[in-house]
Short mmCIF file of C-alpha atoms and ligand atoms in Angstrom, two decimals:
data_model
loop_
_atom_site.label_atom_id
_atom_site.label_comp_id
_atom_site.label_asym_id
_atom_site.label_seq_id
_atom_site.Cartn_x
_atom_site.Cartn_y
_atom_site.Cartn_z
CA UNK A 1 -11.07 -2.99 -7.85
CA UNK A 2 -8.32 -4.70 -10.84
CA UNK A 3 -7.75 -8.50 -11.55
CA UNK A 4 -4.28 -7.86 -10.09
CA UNK A 5 -5.58 -6.72 -6.42
CA UNK A 6 -8.01 -9.56 -6.20
CA UNK A 7 -5.01 -11.54 -6.66
CA UNK A 8 -3.54 -10.53 -3.36
CA UNK A 9 -6.78 -10.63 -1.31
CA UNK A 10 -7.55 -12.56 1.22
CA UNK A 11 -10.84 -13.26 3.79
CA UNK A 12 -9.95 -10.31 7.12
CA UNK A 13 -11.66 -12.01 9.53
CA UNK A 14 -9.31 -13.74 12.41
CA UNK A 15 -10.23 -17.27 12.57
CA UNK A 16 -9.57 -17.11 8.35
CA UNK A 17 -6.41 -16.41 8.21
CA UNK A 18 -4.41 -19.58 8.39
CA UNK A 19 -7.37 -21.48 6.40
CA UNK A 20 -6.26 -21.86 2.17
CA UNK A 21 -10.12 -22.16 1.85
CA UNK A 22 -10.05 -18.01 2.57
CA UNK A 23 -7.77 -17.27 -0.71
CA UNK A 24 -9.06 -16.12 -3.39
CA UNK A 25 -11.92 -14.81 -2.48
CA UNK A 26 -15.32 -15.44 -5.15
CA UNK A 27 -16.68 -13.26 -7.08
CA UNK A 28 -20.81 -12.99 -7.01
CA UNK A 29 -22.44 -10.72 -9.74
CA UNK A 30 -19.65 -9.62 -11.17
CA UNK A 31 -19.85 -6.23 -13.38
CA UNK A 32 -16.85 -5.41 -15.55
CA UNK A 33 -15.52 -2.46 -16.85
CA UNK A 34 -12.07 -1.49 -18.67
CA UNK A 35 -10.27 1.01 -17.20
CA UNK A 36 -6.94 2.88 -19.36
CA UNK A 37 -3.46 2.43 -17.35
CA UNK A 38 -0.55 2.95 -19.60
CA UNK A 39 1.06 -0.07 -19.88
CA UNK A 40 4.16 -0.57 -17.64
CA UNK A 41 6.28 -3.97 -18.90
CA UNK A 42 8.84 -2.96 -16.01
CA UNK A 43 6.06 -3.21 -13.87
CA UNK A 44 5.10 -7.11 -15.23
CA UNK A 45 7.99 -8.23 -14.84
CA UNK A 46 8.28 -7.33 -11.02
CA UNK A 47 4.88 -8.38 -10.24
CA UNK A 48 4.78 -10.98 -12.12
CA UNK A 49 6.54 -13.79 -9.73
CA UNK A 50 4.47 -13.05 -7.13
CA UNK A 51 1.00 -13.94 -8.71
CA UNK A 52 -0.37 -17.07 -7.74
CA UNK A 53 -0.71 -18.62 -10.88
CA UNK A 54 -3.98 -21.35 -10.08
CA UNK A 55 -5.92 -18.11 -8.12
CA UNK A 56 -5.63 -15.87 -10.71
CA UNK A 57 -7.26 -19.16 -13.32
CA UNK A 58 -10.35 -19.41 -10.63
CA UNK A 59 -10.99 -16.01 -10.50
CA UNK A 60 -10.65 -15.12 -14.37
CA UNK A 61 -13.27 -18.61 -14.61
CA UNK A 62 -15.69 -16.77 -12.50
CA UNK A 63 -15.31 -13.40 -14.26
CA UNK A 64 -15.80 -15.45 -18.31
CA UNK A 65 -12.31 -15.32 -19.39
CA UNK A 66 -10.79 -18.30 -20.95
CA UNK A 67 -8.20 -17.34 -22.42
CA UNK A 68 -5.61 -16.77 -19.29
CA UNK A 69 -2.50 -19.35 -20.02
CA UNK A 70 -2.25 -22.58 -17.83
CA UNK A 71 1.14 -22.16 -16.77
CA UNK A 72 2.39 -18.60 -15.34
CA UNK A 73 4.60 -17.07 -18.72
CA UNK A 74 8.09 -16.90 -18.10
CA UNK A 75 8.58 -13.45 -19.12
CA UNK A 76 12.48 -13.95 -19.69
CA UNK A 77 13.29 -16.08 -21.57
CA UNK A 78 14.80 -13.92 -24.20
CA UNK A 79 17.42 -13.02 -21.72
CA UNK A 80 18.38 -16.30 -21.01
CA UNK A 81 17.82 -17.58 -24.61
CA UNK A 82 20.36 -14.44 -25.80
CA UNK A 83 23.12 -14.80 -22.35
CA UNK A 84 23.00 -18.63 -23.80
CA UNK A 85 23.21 -18.01 -27.36
CA UNK A 86 25.03 -14.73 -28.16
CA UNK A 87 25.92 -15.64 -31.73
CA UNK A 88 22.18 -17.36 -32.83
CA UNK A 89 20.73 -13.13 -31.58
CA UNK A 90 19.62 -12.02 -34.48
CA UNK A 91 17.37 -15.07 -35.55
CA UNK A 92 16.24 -16.96 -31.98
CA UNK A 93 15.39 -13.30 -30.26
CA UNK A 94 12.95 -12.31 -33.22
CA UNK A 95 10.13 -14.62 -32.57
CA UNK A 96 9.87 -15.08 -28.73
CA UNK A 97 10.13 -11.05 -28.53
CA UNK A 98 7.04 -10.83 -30.41
CA UNK A 99 5.20 -13.69 -28.45
CA UNK A 100 6.33 -11.77 -25.29
CA UNK A 101 5.22 -8.83 -26.01
CA UNK A 102 1.64 -10.08 -26.73
CA UNK A 103 1.74 -12.02 -24.01
CA UNK A 104 2.93 -9.04 -21.25
CA UNK A 105 0.17 -7.12 -23.33
CA UNK A 106 -2.70 -9.25 -23.07
CA UNK A 107 -1.60 -9.31 -18.87
CA UNK A 108 -1.84 -5.83 -18.66
CA UNK A 109 -5.23 -6.24 -20.70
CA UNK A 110 -6.68 -8.45 -18.04
CA UNK A 111 -4.42 -7.49 -13.84
CA UNK A 112 -4.66 -3.75 -14.63
CA UNK A 113 -7.33 -2.62 -17.24
CA UNK A 114 -9.98 -4.80 -16.17
CA UNK A 115 -11.99 -4.04 -12.73
CA UNK A 116 -14.55 -4.96 -11.13
CA UNK A 117 -17.33 -1.84 -10.91
CA UNK A 118 -19.81 -4.17 -8.73
CA UNK A 119 -20.73 -7.32 -7.64
CA UNK A 120 -19.52 -9.12 -4.36
CA UNK A 121 -16.76 -11.01 -3.11
CA UNK A 122 -17.52 -14.21 -0.99
CA UNK A 123 -14.77 -16.03 1.73
CA UNK A 124 -14.36 -19.78 0.67
CA UNK A 125 -13.87 -20.61 4.45
CA UNK A 126 -16.25 -18.36 6.94
CA UNK A 127 -18.91 -17.41 3.24
CA UNK A 128 -18.12 -12.97 4.62
CA UNK A 129 -19.39 -11.47 1.30
CA UNK A 130 -17.29 -8.11 0.35
CA UNK A 131 -19.04 -5.79 -1.40
CA UNK A 132 -17.80 -3.90 -4.15
CA UNK A 133 -18.98 -0.96 -5.46
CA UNK A 134 -18.01 1.73 -7.51
CA UNK A 135 -14.70 -0.53 -7.71
CA UNK A 136 -14.50 0.10 -3.65
CA UNK A 137 -14.80 -3.49 -1.97
CA UNK A 138 -16.41 -2.92 1.90
CA UNK A 139 -13.15 -5.01 4.39
CA UNK A 140 -14.85 -3.06 7.49
CA UNK A 141 -15.39 -5.96 9.97
CA UNK A 142 -18.36 -6.03 12.45
CA UNK A 143 -15.25 -5.69 15.34
CA UNK A 144 -16.67 -9.82 16.56
CA UNK A 145 -14.34 -11.06 13.29
CA UNK A 146 -12.36 -9.06 14.21
CA UNK B 1 -6.61 24.44 18.57
CA UNK B 2 -7.60 21.03 19.66
CA UNK B 3 -6.68 17.60 17.34
CA UNK B 4 -9.74 16.16 14.76
CA UNK B 5 -8.05 13.06 16.00
CA UNK B 6 -9.57 13.30 20.34
CA UNK B 7 -13.28 15.04 19.35
CA UNK B 8 -13.92 12.57 16.33
CA UNK B 9 -13.84 8.36 15.01
CA UNK B 10 -11.81 9.23 11.81
CA UNK B 11 -15.58 7.61 10.07
CA UNK B 12 -16.97 10.67 11.43
CA UNK B 13 -14.33 13.34 11.17
CA UNK B 14 -13.28 12.74 8.14
CA UNK B 15 -17.44 13.39 6.45
CA UNK B 16 -18.63 14.64 2.93
CA UNK B 17 -18.62 18.35 4.27
CA UNK B 18 -14.78 17.92 6.18
CA UNK B 19 -13.45 15.47 3.30
CA UNK B 20 -14.25 17.84 0.51
CA UNK B 21 -12.32 20.56 2.67
CA UNK B 22 -9.56 18.90 3.34
CA UNK B 23 -9.10 17.60 -0.42
CA UNK B 24 -9.39 21.25 -2.24
CA UNK B 25 -7.32 23.03 0.17
CA UNK B 26 -4.13 23.96 -1.38
CA UNK B 27 -1.86 24.90 1.84
CA UNK B 28 -3.44 20.87 2.35
CA UNK B 29 -2.24 20.15 -0.63
CA UNK B 30 0.90 20.95 -0.74
CA UNK B 31 1.87 19.87 2.82
CA UNK B 32 1.04 16.87 1.90
CA UNK B 33 2.42 16.38 -1.72
CA UNK B 34 5.67 17.51 -0.30
CA UNK B 35 5.11 14.54 2.30
CA UNK B 36 4.70 12.46 0.19
CA UNK B 37 7.83 12.74 -2.29
CA UNK B 38 10.04 13.42 0.84
CA UNK B 39 8.28 9.25 2.17
CA UNK B 40 8.92 8.17 -2.07
CA UNK B 41 12.69 9.40 -1.39
CA UNK B 42 13.14 7.60 2.28
CA UNK B 43 11.73 4.23 -0.07
CA UNK B 44 14.73 4.17 -2.37
CA UNK B 45 12.24 2.11 -4.83
CA UNK B 46 14.62 1.49 -8.34
CA UNK B 47 11.50 -0.37 -10.52
CA UNK B 48 8.34 0.38 -10.96
CA UNK B 49 6.44 -1.29 -7.39
CA UNK B 50 3.13 -2.28 -6.32
CA UNK B 51 2.28 -0.01 -3.03
CA UNK B 52 -0.03 0.47 -0.37
CA UNK B 53 -1.26 3.50 1.02
CA UNK B 54 -2.80 3.69 4.45
CA UNK B 55 -5.07 6.02 5.02
CA UNK B 56 -5.43 6.84 1.63
CA UNK B 57 -7.96 9.29 1.55
CA UNK B 58 -8.86 11.15 -1.30
CA UNK B 59 -5.62 10.50 -3.24
CA UNK B 60 -3.68 13.03 -2.65
CA UNK B 61 -0.23 10.60 -1.87
CA UNK B 62 -1.18 8.32 -4.16
CA UNK B 63 -1.25 10.19 -7.08
CA UNK B 64 1.81 11.24 -6.31
CA UNK B 65 2.87 7.13 -6.84
CA UNK B 66 1.63 6.79 -9.84
CA UNK B 67 3.32 10.04 -11.78
CA UNK B 68 7.55 8.98 -10.63
CA UNK B 69 8.86 8.99 -14.31
CA UNK B 70 10.84 6.05 -15.71
CA UNK B 71 13.52 7.89 -15.21
CA UNK B 72 13.05 7.78 -11.16
CA UNK B 73 11.70 4.40 -11.40
CA UNK B 74 7.81 4.80 -11.73
CA UNK B 75 4.99 5.05 -12.13
CA UNK B 76 3.97 2.77 -9.15
CA UNK B 77 0.72 0.85 -8.71
CA UNK B 78 -0.45 1.73 -5.87
CA UNK B 79 -3.86 0.10 -3.48
CA UNK B 80 -5.65 2.29 -1.03
CA UNK B 81 -6.67 1.49 2.31
CA UNK B 82 -9.07 4.09 3.76
CA UNK B 83 -11.75 4.16 6.88
CA UNK B 84 -14.02 7.74 5.79
CA UNK B 85 -16.29 6.32 2.33
CA UNK B 86 -16.50 10.16 2.44
CA UNK B 87 -12.69 10.34 1.35
CA UNK B 88 -12.58 7.23 -1.11
CA UNK B 89 -15.84 9.24 -3.06
CA UNK B 90 -13.57 11.75 -3.83
CA UNK B 91 -10.91 10.16 -4.80
CA UNK B 92 -13.13 8.04 -7.01
CA UNK B 93 -14.45 11.73 -8.71
CA UNK B 94 -11.46 12.77 -8.49
CA UNK B 95 -10.38 9.70 -11.18
CA UNK B 96 -7.43 8.88 -9.02
CA UNK B 97 -4.70 5.25 -10.18
CA UNK B 98 -5.03 3.63 -7.38
CA UNK B 99 -7.56 0.72 -5.74
CA UNK B 100 -9.29 1.71 -3.22
CA UNK B 101 -10.46 -0.66 -0.35
CA UNK B 102 -13.25 0.88 2.10
CA UNK B 103 -10.50 -1.09 5.54
CA UNK B 104 -10.12 0.12 9.10
CA UNK B 105 -6.07 -0.55 9.28
CA UNK B 106 -6.52 -0.75 13.08
CA UNK B 107 -8.52 -4.59 11.84
CA UNK B 108 -5.44 -5.75 10.21
CA UNK B 109 -4.41 -5.43 6.53
CA UNK B 110 -6.21 -7.81 4.49
CA UNK B 111 -3.10 -8.74 1.55
CA UNK B 112 -1.52 -12.30 1.17
CA UNK B 113 2.21 -12.51 2.83
CA UNK B 114 4.61 -10.65 0.67
CA UNK B 115 2.41 -8.60 -1.33
CA UNK B 116 3.41 -5.41 -1.63
CA UNK B 117 7.07 -3.89 -2.48
CA UNK B 118 6.74 -1.07 0.34
CA UNK B 119 3.96 1.46 1.83
CA UNK B 120 3.24 4.19 2.91
CA UNK B 121 0.81 6.61 5.29
CA UNK B 122 0.77 9.89 5.44
CA UNK B 123 -1.14 11.66 8.77
CA UNK B 124 -3.19 8.73 9.13
CA UNK B 125 -1.35 6.55 12.04
CA UNK B 126 -1.75 8.64 14.57
CA UNK B 127 -5.93 7.65 14.35
CA UNK B 128 -4.77 4.35 16.00
CA UNK B 129 -4.23 5.88 19.40
CA UNK B 130 -7.43 6.51 19.83
CA UNK B 131 -9.73 4.25 19.91
CA UNK B 132 -11.98 3.29 22.62
CA UNK B 133 -14.75 1.59 23.53
CA UNK B 134 -15.11 -1.70 25.13
CA UNK B 135 -13.53 -3.98 22.93
CA UNK B 136 -10.41 -2.02 21.32
CA UNK B 137 -7.81 -0.56 22.92
CA UNK B 138 -4.99 1.55 20.46
CA UNK B 139 -2.67 -1.03 21.65
CA UNK B 140 -4.38 -3.43 19.82
CA UNK B 141 -4.99 -1.70 16.69
CA UNK B 142 -1.68 -0.38 17.28
CA UNK B 143 -0.49 -4.47 17.04
CA UNK B 144 -3.34 -5.56 14.11
CA UNK B 145 -2.11 -3.12 11.75
CA UNK B 146 1.24 -3.37 12.19
CA UNK B 147 1.36 -6.80 12.52
CA UNK B 148 -0.27 -7.41 8.90
CA UNK B 149 1.63 -4.76 7.57
CA UNK B 150 4.32 -6.27 8.08
CA UNK B 151 2.97 -9.81 6.76
CA UNK B 152 1.60 -8.23 3.73
CA UNK B 153 5.22 -6.59 2.90
CA UNK B 154 8.04 -9.11 1.08
CA UNK B 155 11.19 -9.34 2.57
CA UNK B 156 13.41 -6.50 2.32
CA UNK B 157 10.64 -4.52 1.81
CA UNK B 158 10.24 -0.98 3.40
CA UNK B 159 7.42 1.45 4.79
CA UNK B 160 6.52 4.67 5.65
CA UNK B 161 5.10 6.13 8.12
CA UNK B 162 5.17 9.50 8.51
CA UNK B 163 2.24 10.66 11.18
CA UNK B 164 1.43 13.56 14.00
CA UNK B 165 2.39 12.28 17.45
CA UNK B 166 -0.15 14.15 20.05
CA UNK B 167 3.09 13.48 22.27
CA UNK B 168 6.66 11.70 23.22
CA UNK B 169 4.39 9.10 24.35
CA UNK B 170 2.01 8.50 21.76
CA UNK B 171 5.83 8.50 19.09
CA UNK B 172 7.24 5.69 21.48
CA UNK B 173 3.60 3.59 21.48
CA UNK B 174 3.72 3.61 17.83
CA UNK B 175 6.94 2.69 17.65
CA UNK B 176 7.09 0.40 19.77
CA UNK B 177 4.24 -1.84 18.06
CA UNK B 178 5.82 -1.20 15.01
CA UNK B 179 9.49 -2.97 16.01
CA UNK B 180 6.96 -5.43 18.81
CA UNK B 181 5.39 -6.73 14.83
CA UNK B 182 9.07 -7.38 14.09
CA UNK B 183 10.31 -3.82 11.68
CA UNK B 184 13.49 -2.56 11.43
CA UNK B 185 12.35 1.26 12.70
CA UNK B 186 13.80 4.41 12.95
CA UNK B 187 12.58 7.78 13.08
CA UNK B 188 13.03 11.11 11.15
CA UNK B 189 12.38 14.03 12.29
CA UNK B 190 12.27 17.22 9.58
CA UNK B 191 12.27 20.75 10.94
CA UNK B 192 11.73 18.62 15.04
CA UNK B 193 10.55 21.60 17.45
CA UNK B 194 9.00 23.93 14.40
CA UNK B 195 5.09 24.10 14.23
CA UNK B 196 5.71 22.49 10.95
CA UNK B 197 7.55 19.89 12.26
CA UNK B 198 6.91 16.31 10.32
CA UNK B 199 7.58 12.53 11.86
CA UNK B 200 7.99 10.04 9.32
CA UNK B 201 8.41 6.40 11.06
CA UNK B 202 11.09 3.78 8.70
CA UNK B 203 10.65 -0.04 8.68
CA UNK B 204 11.67 -2.50 7.15
CA UNK B 205 11.13 -5.95 6.88
CA UNK B 206 14.60 -7.85 7.25
CA UNK B 207 17.01 -5.05 8.91
CA UNK B 208 19.93 -5.51 7.82
CA UNK B 209 18.98 -3.13 4.77
CA UNK B 210 18.53 -0.06 7.27
CA UNK B 211 22.18 -0.01 7.97
CA UNK B 212 23.48 1.17 5.07
CA UNK B 213 20.25 3.35 5.56
CA UNK B 214 21.13 4.66 8.81
CA UNK B 215 24.67 5.63 7.65
CA UNK B 216 24.14 8.63 5.85
CA UNK B 217 21.31 9.86 8.47
CA UNK B 218 22.64 12.48 11.09
CA UNK B 219 22.15 11.99 14.70
CA UNK B 220 18.25 10.67 14.43
CA UNK B 221 17.10 8.31 16.78
CA UNK B 222 17.53 4.58 16.32
CA UNK B 223 15.60 2.20 17.56
CA UNK B 224 16.63 -2.56 16.61
CA UNK B 225 14.94 -5.16 17.61
CA UNK B 226 13.25 -4.44 21.59
CA UNK B 227 16.22 -1.75 22.49
CA UNK B 228 16.78 1.44 21.93
CA UNK B 229 19.85 2.79 20.60
CA UNK B 230 20.33 6.44 20.06
CA UNK B 231 22.69 7.97 17.52
CA UNK B 232 24.74 10.14 18.77
CA UNK B 233 22.91 11.84 21.37
CA UNK B 234 22.04 15.10 19.96
CA UNK B 235 20.68 13.52 17.40
CA UNK B 236 17.60 15.22 17.98
CA UNK B 237 18.40 19.09 18.52
CA UNK B 238 20.39 18.34 15.31
CA UNK B 239 17.06 17.17 13.05
CA UNK B 240 16.14 20.00 14.88
CA UNK B 241 16.33 23.43 13.91
CA UNK B 242 18.02 22.99 10.60
CA UNK B 243 15.39 21.52 8.65
CA UNK B 244 15.51 18.68 6.82
CA UNK B 245 18.75 16.83 6.68
CA UNK B 246 18.66 14.99 3.26
CA UNK B 247 20.70 12.75 2.01
C1 LIG C 301 -5.31 13.48 6.78
S1 LIG C 301 -5.70 12.57 6.36
C2 LIG C 301 -4.23 11.87 4.65
C3 LIG C 301 -5.26 11.64 3.89
C4 LIG C 301 -3.78 10.92 2.90
N1 LIG C 301 -3.05 9.75 2.86
C5 LIG C 301 -3.34 12.26 1.80
O1 LIG C 301 -1.87 12.34 1.84
O2 LIG C 301 -3.91 13.76 1.88
C6 LIG C 301 -5.95 11.01 7.36
C7 LIG C 301 -7.04 9.43 6.52
O3 LIG C 301 -6.91 8.97 7.68
C8 LIG C 301 -7.48 8.37 7.04
N2 LIG C 301 -7.68 6.98 8.47
C9 LIG C 301 -8.00 7.43 9.80
N3 LIG C 301 -7.91 6.01 10.21
C10 LIG C 301 -8.17 5.20 10.22
C11 LIG C 301 -8.14 3.82 9.67
N4 LIG C 301 -8.50 3.37 11.52
N5 LIG C 301 -8.33 3.15 8.62
C12 LIG C 301 -8.07 3.90 7.68
N6 LIG C 301 -7.93 5.41 7.37
C13 LIG C 301 -7.83 5.69 8.16
C14 LIG C 301 -8.86 9.08 7.23
O4 LIG C 301 -10.48 8.78 6.96
C15 LIG C 301 -8.28 10.03 5.90
O5 LIG C 301 -8.26 9.71 4.96
ZN1 LIG C 302 -13.14 -15.41 5.93
#
């Protein structure tokens, strides 16, 4: 289960749909694994606006990562800078681009290559536990909770 | 030949043996790949996207999404939902790139609003039509599925569900449930009237987008809102023997 996916999962229990406490789900006893996924800058740019940054910080903190930036990185600064300032392009863009690249690679590693293999996710509202085995989270609900 | 849907619930039908048989059949592989490519072309994705694969099984459909070349707007990142632990186990063994959830789509789609760029479902949705128990009905499960899917897609997002309706009434029950959930919906049929007919339910969040899409299509049944409009009365026949209409 990728960290990216966890940023979009909510509690499936009907009564939790309207509760802000049901997102993000909270990790317990998580075992992590690093996988290898091809770096895809276009995908990151597409998905980043939809990432809930506050939730990502909570998740990262629960999993022991301390490197998530306080603010969601703005991945469009180079294009804005060049639009505004086309003449100074060679001087101005070199450094931000390097920073962007590093930020992007770090995000790729965290969101797409870091996986939870075992453990559970717990709803902050109803306490329902979603077990994760071999990276697969079990979202099957007993029928009275649907 | 009896339909598997009429024999057992999906999690029991797709046990270890059946899941293995399904995944290793080269005939099945070819058909699933072809239908997934068709569904993908109907999504018109321009950039690498986050896609939900509904009833992903062992990943035959999903791995197509991972392998779309950058020149064709990929590769995409996908998350799969499936009710069969055996199917998912095979997906693990095959080392697919997508994330996998053991989940029953008839219980809903547990993602926050606006998560996915798009969704596909290849040969799964007909299973929702067979749910007889004291606390569930096909209508209830279809409503939860399409309601959840609608919410989980971003505005302007699309979904394509290829499914095998048993008969005309299942086909309308499924499309009616999608429309009731808010989707702009249309049905496209390749090879209609033949044994290999394939039905694709094409859905969009924020119906406007579909209008342009329909224009290039010849004679497919078009449903918008609760009413149903037939674009060209001979439509169903046109899409029939001639096979796929293509773009
Ligand atoms: C014919 S297989 C297709 C698998 C995959 N999409 C492919 O193209 O190879 C149908 C899949 O739908 C799944 N399915 C059926 N009912 C389901 C439900 N209620 N929730 C989730 N998955 C379901 C089955 O477990 C099975 O893996
Ligand atoms: Zn809950």
